Amino acid sequence: QITFGSIFLGKVPVHEEVHQCAGQIHGYKGCIRDFQVNHKELFIIDEALKGRNVENCNVPICDYHPCHNGGTCTSDEENWYCECPKLYTGKLCQFATCDENPCGNGATCFPKSRRDVVCLCPYGRSGILCSDAINITQPSFSGTDVFGYTSFLAYSTIPNITFYYEFRLKFQLANHHSALQDNLIFFTGQKGQGLNGDDFLELGLRNGRVVYSYNLGSGTATIISKPLDLTLNVHVIHLGRSLQKGWLKVDDQKNKTITSPGRLVGLNVFSQFYLGGYREYTPELLPKGPRFKNGFQGCIFDVQVRTSLNQGFKSPGTPEGHPNSGRSVGQCKDSPCSLIKCRNGGKCIETGSTVYCDCLTGWKGAFCTETVSVCEPEHDPPHLCQQGSTCVPLPNGYTCHCPLGTTGTYCEQG
């Protein structure tokens, strides 16, 4: 029994005056966990005036899987707590940084820490919260960022490329090292059953060479250029296909041709035309054959296509030259960091139009202007309060508030 003033839990003491209607009053056997009076929660142990014969309730709470978002429940004889995965907090791991999304204009919110986010800006937007409009005439792509996302532009499906197409484009590498990666320049295709079922058209860079591949449904045809001349500032690509026969010309290199295997002569694709990257980090549309792992790093411009010898070249998109969507695409040679000033030693990081401050240890916030509390997970060194206890910052250090059944400086003793 526990006495809360005139409220009794469990059994009434024998010396209290209680009207008994019939028989003997038996004490409650079991566990009482949460206790409220007039919507006010009372702490069963801490606020009790006195009690007798009360023990800890050892309900296997972890059997009820209380932890959210992939948290792992751990319990001992007296306490339980959730071990939260990265970027989730709360008693039940119920809080994530992007739950209250501060990013604007349809940006992709990514949790940089338990307190701060990075806004991956959509096409035509830039800034910390993607609130600034930008005009893009020569798109700049940042490849695959540290969060695992590629920058890209997505245009409407290019019509009438079943039997014939020609593409022309120019590109400028962000650095020479990027030419040695698996970088996707553009892609359109559909996913089939196995390699022979994939109809696709793709262009990319691998080991410093341009790689052009297509599959009409009966096998992949691939043309690989000679190594790029890295002394050139701008590279020019002209490629095409007529039925099974394809060809590729890069800069002033000699034209290369190939014929696709099998009997099929038509390219049947339904996906959007992706430039510079793709929407999905693990793209289901990309074929299992010559898959490019990273997005393009640099600028791609003057992209034009025609689907007949009798027509002129046009920019992709509907209306012409306008993408349906995009992410982290900036204007070539423009730096969004020129408009951002990170404080307290923070470094401005830009990936296309996406920009954020990478803060030094001890600082946080969009511009690294806020100090990290000694009790926050990002603090270095971390506090020593044991799991299940509460860290409380003090003017000089911190203290640990221990849960019921533990004691010690860091609540490390039972």
XYZ file of C-alpha atoms in Angstrom:
414
model
C 0.000 0.000 0.000
C 1.083 3.593 -0.634
C -0.634 6.595 0.958
C -1.157 9.801 -1.057
C -2.698 12.045 1.644
C -6.224 10.649 1.783
C -5.755 8.526 -1.340
C -4.771 4.907 -0.817
C -3.352 2.549 -3.399
C -3.352 -1.192 -2.832
C -4.987 -1.609 0.642
C -6.390 0.636 3.354
C -4.385 0.541 6.665
C -6.195 -1.086 9.574
C -6.139 2.049 11.702
C -8.037 4.102 9.079
C -11.786 4.401 9.464
C -13.351 2.705 6.472
C -16.938 1.607 5.997
C -16.984 -2.082 5.098
C -20.157 -3.202 3.369
C -19.472 -6.898 3.652
C -16.592 -9.239 4.263
C -12.902 -8.479 4.443
C -11.045 -6.000 2.192
C -8.168 -7.666 0.384
C -5.094 -5.802 -0.810
C -4.398 -5.459 -4.537
C -1.880 -7.861 -5.997
C -0.209 -6.683 -9.174
C 1.417 -3.629 -10.683
C 0.235 -0.032 -10.754
C 2.263 1.927 -13.248
C 0.624 5.245 -14.190
C -1.539 7.163 -11.691
C -3.455 10.364 -12.493
C -5.833 12.506 -10.457
C -7.845 15.152 -12.301
C -5.529 14.800 -15.306
C -2.476 15.424 -13.121
C 0.097 12.642 -13.091
C 1.310 11.598 -9.621
C 4.661 9.877 -9.246
C 3.791 6.753 -7.337
C 7.008 6.455 -5.337
C 8.338 10.016 -5.118
C 5.098 11.685 -3.985
C 3.944 8.997 -1.573
C 3.910 10.022 2.104
C 4.427 6.501 3.391
C 4.007 2.877 2.344
C 4.552 -0.754 3.268
C 5.400 -4.014 1.517
C 5.885 -2.422 -1.932
C 8.337 -3.918 -4.414
C 9.439 -3.086 -7.893
C 7.169 -4.218 -10.686
C 9.164 -6.333 -13.114
C 6.872 -6.194 -16.136
C 8.888 -7.194 -19.237
C 8.148 -3.884 -20.977
C 10.405 -4.742 -23.919
C 8.020 -7.540 -24.840
C 5.624 -4.809 -25.943
C 8.197 -3.289 -28.359
C 7.813 0.310 -27.172
C 10.698 1.793 -29.196
C 9.895 3.548 -32.477
C 11.940 4.065 -35.652
C 14.105 0.997 -35.262
C 15.091 1.645 -31.654
C 16.277 -1.291 -29.553
C 14.636 -1.871 -26.178
C 16.927 -2.889 -23.301
C 15.728 -3.671 -19.776
C 17.039 -4.913 -16.472
C 15.225 -5.801 -13.265
C 14.273 -2.216 -12.509
C 14.489 -0.036 -15.615
C 14.147 -0.059 -19.393
C 15.225 2.315 -22.121
C 15.389 2.597 -25.895
C 18.698 2.679 -27.717
C 17.885 4.988 -30.609
C 19.355 4.779 -34.117
C 21.239 7.751 -35.485
C 19.261 10.999 -35.731
C 16.319 9.844 -33.567
C 15.742 10.960 -29.993
C 13.179 10.773 -27.204
C 12.225 8.175 -24.612
C 10.699 6.055 -27.381
C 12.967 7.272 -30.234
C 9.882 9.089 -31.488
C 11.520 12.362 -32.494
C 13.412 12.984 -35.742
C 15.004 16.231 -36.847
C 12.919 16.472 -40.013
C 9.560 15.892 -38.289
C 9.195 19.671 -38.184
C 10.545 20.275 -41.681
C 11.916 23.834 -41.999
C 12.817 23.408 -45.695
C 10.744 25.320 -48.221
C 9.511 24.911 -51.799
C 9.384 21.114 -51.795
C 13.023 20.627 -50.777
C 14.255 17.268 -49.489
C 14.958 17.504 -45.756
C 17.913 15.475 -44.506
C 18.872 15.352 -40.795
C 22.470 16.529 -40.450
C 22.366 15.947 -36.700
C 19.743 15.488 -33.994
C 19.177 19.239 -34.056
C 20.137 20.497 -37.514
C 18.969 19.680 -41.024
C 20.247 20.145 -44.552
C 17.752 21.226 -47.214
C 18.461 19.591 -50.590
C 17.023 22.220 -52.904
C 14.661 21.503 -55.820
C 15.291 22.841 -59.325
C 15.310 26.635 -59.415
C 15.902 27.119 -55.688
C 18.937 27.695 -53.487
C 19.890 28.846 -49.990
C 19.981 27.365 -46.490
C 16.198 26.743 -46.545
C 15.863 26.733 -50.371
C 13.992 30.043 -50.227
C 16.088 31.833 -52.891
C 15.078 31.625 -56.562
C 17.906 31.120 -59.077
C 17.963 31.205 -62.885
C 19.704 28.189 -64.434
C 20.940 28.341 -68.023
C 23.948 26.021 -67.686
C 23.188 23.370 -65.029
C 25.892 22.459 -62.524
C 25.752 18.981 -60.952
C 27.493 17.881 -57.767
C 27.547 14.098 -58.188
C 26.576 11.963 -55.204
C 26.633 14.006 -51.988
C 27.679 12.850 -48.518
C 24.041 12.012 -47.732
C 23.787 9.543 -50.634
C 21.667 11.673 -52.965
C 22.562 12.606 -56.545
C 21.859 15.971 -58.123
C 19.766 15.606 -61.268
C 17.321 17.072 -63.750
C 14.344 15.013 -64.931
C 12.692 15.853 -68.256
C 9.534 14.404 -69.761
C 9.904 11.227 -71.802
C 11.555 11.919 -75.155
C 9.043 10.826 -77.816
C 9.728 8.985 -81.063
C 13.203 7.615 -80.231
C 12.165 4.034 -80.998
C 14.045 3.681 -84.291
C 16.249 6.776 -84.560
C 17.805 9.473 -82.360
C 20.769 11.848 -82.201
C 22.059 13.667 -79.123
C 24.489 16.552 -78.867
C 25.805 18.014 -75.635
C 28.767 19.725 -73.995
C 30.170 19.184 -70.521
C 32.797 20.621 -68.231
C 34.309 18.556 -65.436
C 34.320 19.884 -61.887
C 37.823 18.441 -61.525
C 39.924 15.927 -63.392
C 39.494 13.344 -60.670
C 35.751 13.196 -61.376
C 36.495 11.863 -64.894
C 37.894 8.692 -63.312
C 34.677 7.782 -61.495
C 31.508 5.945 -62.504
C 29.587 9.108 -63.375
C 26.190 9.075 -65.112
C 25.642 11.820 -67.717
C 22.137 10.889 -68.866
C 19.734 7.941 -68.803
C 16.305 6.835 -69.980
C 14.932 3.302 -69.916
C 12.597 0.697 -68.561
C 13.203 -2.220 -66.258
C 12.678 -5.660 -67.800
C 13.100 -9.241 -66.637
C 16.840 -9.849 -66.562
C 19.494 -8.130 -68.620
C 17.917 -9.022 -71.988
C 14.636 -7.441 -70.915
C 16.093 -4.012 -70.178
C 15.417 -1.386 -72.850
C 17.631 1.579 -72.027
C 19.855 4.333 -73.323
C 22.620 5.732 -71.134
C 25.762 7.818 -71.307
C 28.434 8.166 -68.641
C 32.090 8.401 -67.685
C 34.191 5.480 -66.512
C 37.977 5.419 -66.003
C 38.390 8.719 -67.816
C 36.502 7.565 -70.929
C 33.022 8.240 -72.294
C 30.780 5.146 -72.266
C 27.644 4.995 -74.451
C 25.306 1.995 -74.046
C 21.881 0.988 -75.306
C 19.755 -2.145 -75.209
C 16.838 -2.775 -77.567
C 15.699 -5.783 -75.550
C 17.988 -8.424 -77.036
C 21.369 -7.480 -75.577
C 23.517 -4.474 -74.730
C 25.649 -2.554 -77.225
C 28.454 -0.453 -75.734
C 30.892 2.037 -77.267
C 33.842 3.255 -75.181
C 35.824 6.298 -76.295
C 39.533 6.891 -75.972
C 40.662 8.621 -72.764
C 39.510 12.228 -72.547
C 42.046 14.963 -73.196
C 41.977 16.573 -69.760
C 43.693 19.714 -71.052
C 40.402 20.632 -72.755
C 38.105 22.872 -70.726
C 34.900 21.852 -72.519
C 34.167 18.420 -74.020
C 31.719 17.830 -76.889
C 29.738 14.620 -77.451
C 27.707 13.652 -80.510
C 26.004 10.241 -80.503
C 23.167 8.495 -82.268
C 21.441 5.282 -83.322
C 19.518 4.077 -86.341
C 17.782 0.743 -85.756
C 20.533 -1.569 -84.418
C 23.507 0.559 -85.462
C 24.883 3.120 -82.993
C 27.759 5.615 -83.156
C 29.693 7.930 -80.828
C 32.015 10.876 -81.440
C 33.850 12.607 -78.562
C 35.762 15.879 -79.045
C 38.116 15.452 -82.029
C 38.366 11.680 -81.618
C 37.502 9.395 -84.485
C 33.875 8.326 -84.826
C 33.142 4.837 -83.366
C 30.262 2.539 -84.382
C 28.633 -0.659 -83.120
C 25.672 -2.931 -83.921
C 23.471 -4.228 -81.104
C 23.075 -8.030 -80.750
C 19.905 -9.955 -81.487
C 17.121 -9.173 -83.915
C 15.230 -6.376 -82.143
C 15.517 -2.924 -83.740
C 13.312 -0.676 -81.579
C 14.055 1.118 -78.290
C 10.997 1.096 -76.025
C 11.434 3.348 -73.011
C 8.862 5.009 -70.792
C 10.858 6.691 -68.022
C 11.721 10.345 -67.810
C 14.991 11.558 -69.300
C 17.421 11.941 -66.393
C 20.358 14.310 -66.762
C 23.312 14.326 -64.361
C 21.896 11.789 -61.916
C 18.609 10.213 -60.860
C 15.858 10.569 -58.312
C 16.471 7.355 -56.398
C 19.635 6.604 -54.486
C 19.238 2.928 -55.448
C 17.630 3.433 -58.862
C 15.359 0.556 -59.796
C 15.183 1.815 -63.385
C 18.897 1.477 -64.029
C 19.752 -1.830 -65.705
C 21.871 -4.495 -64.046
C 24.478 -4.269 -66.810
C 26.735 -1.206 -67.110
C 25.404 0.637 -64.067
C 26.990 3.976 -63.168
C 27.250 4.380 -59.406
C 27.627 8.165 -59.106
C 26.052 11.295 -60.494
C 27.930 13.704 -62.754
C 30.297 16.265 -61.233
C 30.487 19.466 -63.247
C 28.403 21.330 -65.826
C 26.297 19.877 -68.654
C 24.884 22.297 -71.189
C 23.604 22.688 -74.763
C 21.825 19.312 -74.565
C 19.882 18.769 -77.805
C 18.119 15.834 -79.429
C 16.404 14.987 -82.693
C 14.521 11.840 -83.658
C 14.611 12.210 -87.439
C 17.133 13.315 -90.057
C 14.461 15.627 -91.450
C 14.012 17.690 -88.292
C 16.163 20.113 -86.359
C 17.722 19.612 -82.921
C 15.657 20.616 -79.884
C 16.227 20.777 -76.150
C 14.491 18.031 -74.129
C 11.477 18.816 -72.007
C 7.859 19.929 -72.303
C 7.798 22.858 -72.868
C 11.155 22.724 -74.638
C 14.131 23.140 -72.310
C 12.085 22.939 -69.100
C 12.661 19.990 -66.721
C 9.815 18.438 -64.768
C 11.864 18.364 -61.587
C 15.384 18.395 -60.212
C 17.471 18.432 -57.060
C 20.667 20.215 -55.971
C 21.309 21.702 -59.420
C 23.064 25.064 -59.544
C 24.143 27.537 -62.190
C 27.567 26.755 -63.679
C 30.384 28.886 -62.214
C 28.062 30.427 -59.609
C 28.783 29.640 -55.960
C 25.899 29.688 -53.455
C 28.554 29.925 -50.725
C 29.254 33.481 -51.855
C 25.968 34.435 -50.195
C 26.493 32.409 -46.992
C 28.771 33.301 -44.088
C 29.319 30.504 -41.592
C 30.374 31.693 -38.127
C 32.805 30.400 -35.509
C 35.079 28.553 -37.899
C 32.293 26.744 -39.758
C 32.911 25.787 -43.394
C 30.414 26.429 -46.160
C 29.647 23.285 -48.195
C 27.896 23.498 -51.558
C 26.511 20.708 -53.726
C 24.928 22.323 -56.764
C 22.293 24.698 -55.397
C 22.274 23.026 -51.976
C 24.358 24.847 -49.374
C 24.949 24.381 -45.647
C 27.469 25.141 -42.899
C 29.678 22.347 -41.570
C 30.289 23.447 -37.983
C 33.343 22.917 -35.816
C 33.040 20.822 -32.665
C 31.029 22.670 -30.030
C 28.898 24.677 -32.472
C 25.587 24.025 -34.207
C 22.782 25.801 -36.029
C 22.292 26.857 -39.647
C 25.210 29.310 -39.443
C 27.155 27.689 -36.552
C 26.073 30.402 -34.120
C 24.715 28.171 -31.331
C 26.825 26.350 -28.771
C 26.343 22.625 -28.199
C 25.207 21.928 -24.639
C 27.290 19.532 -22.573
C 24.210 17.292 -22.372
C 23.532 17.074 -26.111
C 24.533 13.975 -28.079
C 26.785 16.042 -30.355
C 28.944 17.294 -27.471
C 32.562 16.153 -27.472
C 33.338 14.508 -25.100
C 29.865 13.050 -24.478
C 28.309 13.180 -21.020
C 28.630 10.084 -18.809
C 25.057 9.801 -17.509
C 23.939 6.193 -17.816
C 21.099 5.091 -20.081
C 17.720 5.877 -18.556
C 19.031 8.857 -16.547
C 18.671 12.523 -17.450
C 21.611 14.839 -18.048
C 21.034 18.361 -16.687
C 23.504 21.133 -17.658
C 24.967 23.317 -14.907
C 26.959 26.588 -15.118
C 30.089 24.486 -14.655
C 29.476 21.014 -16.068
C 26.394 18.884 -15.573
C 24.624 16.550 -13.183
C 22.722 13.317 -13.728
C 19.140 12.875 -12.496
C 18.781 9.188 -11.753
C 15.693 7.051 -12.341
C 14.142 5.090 -9.535
C 16.448 2.355 -8.333
C 19.808 3.884 -9.338
C 22.280 6.199 -7.670
C 25.826 7.464 -8.031
C 27.377 10.421 -9.820
C 26.401 9.022 -13.212
C 23.535 6.783 -11.997
C 25.815 3.832 -12.468
C 24.965 2.073 -9.177
C 21.878 -0.006 -8.481
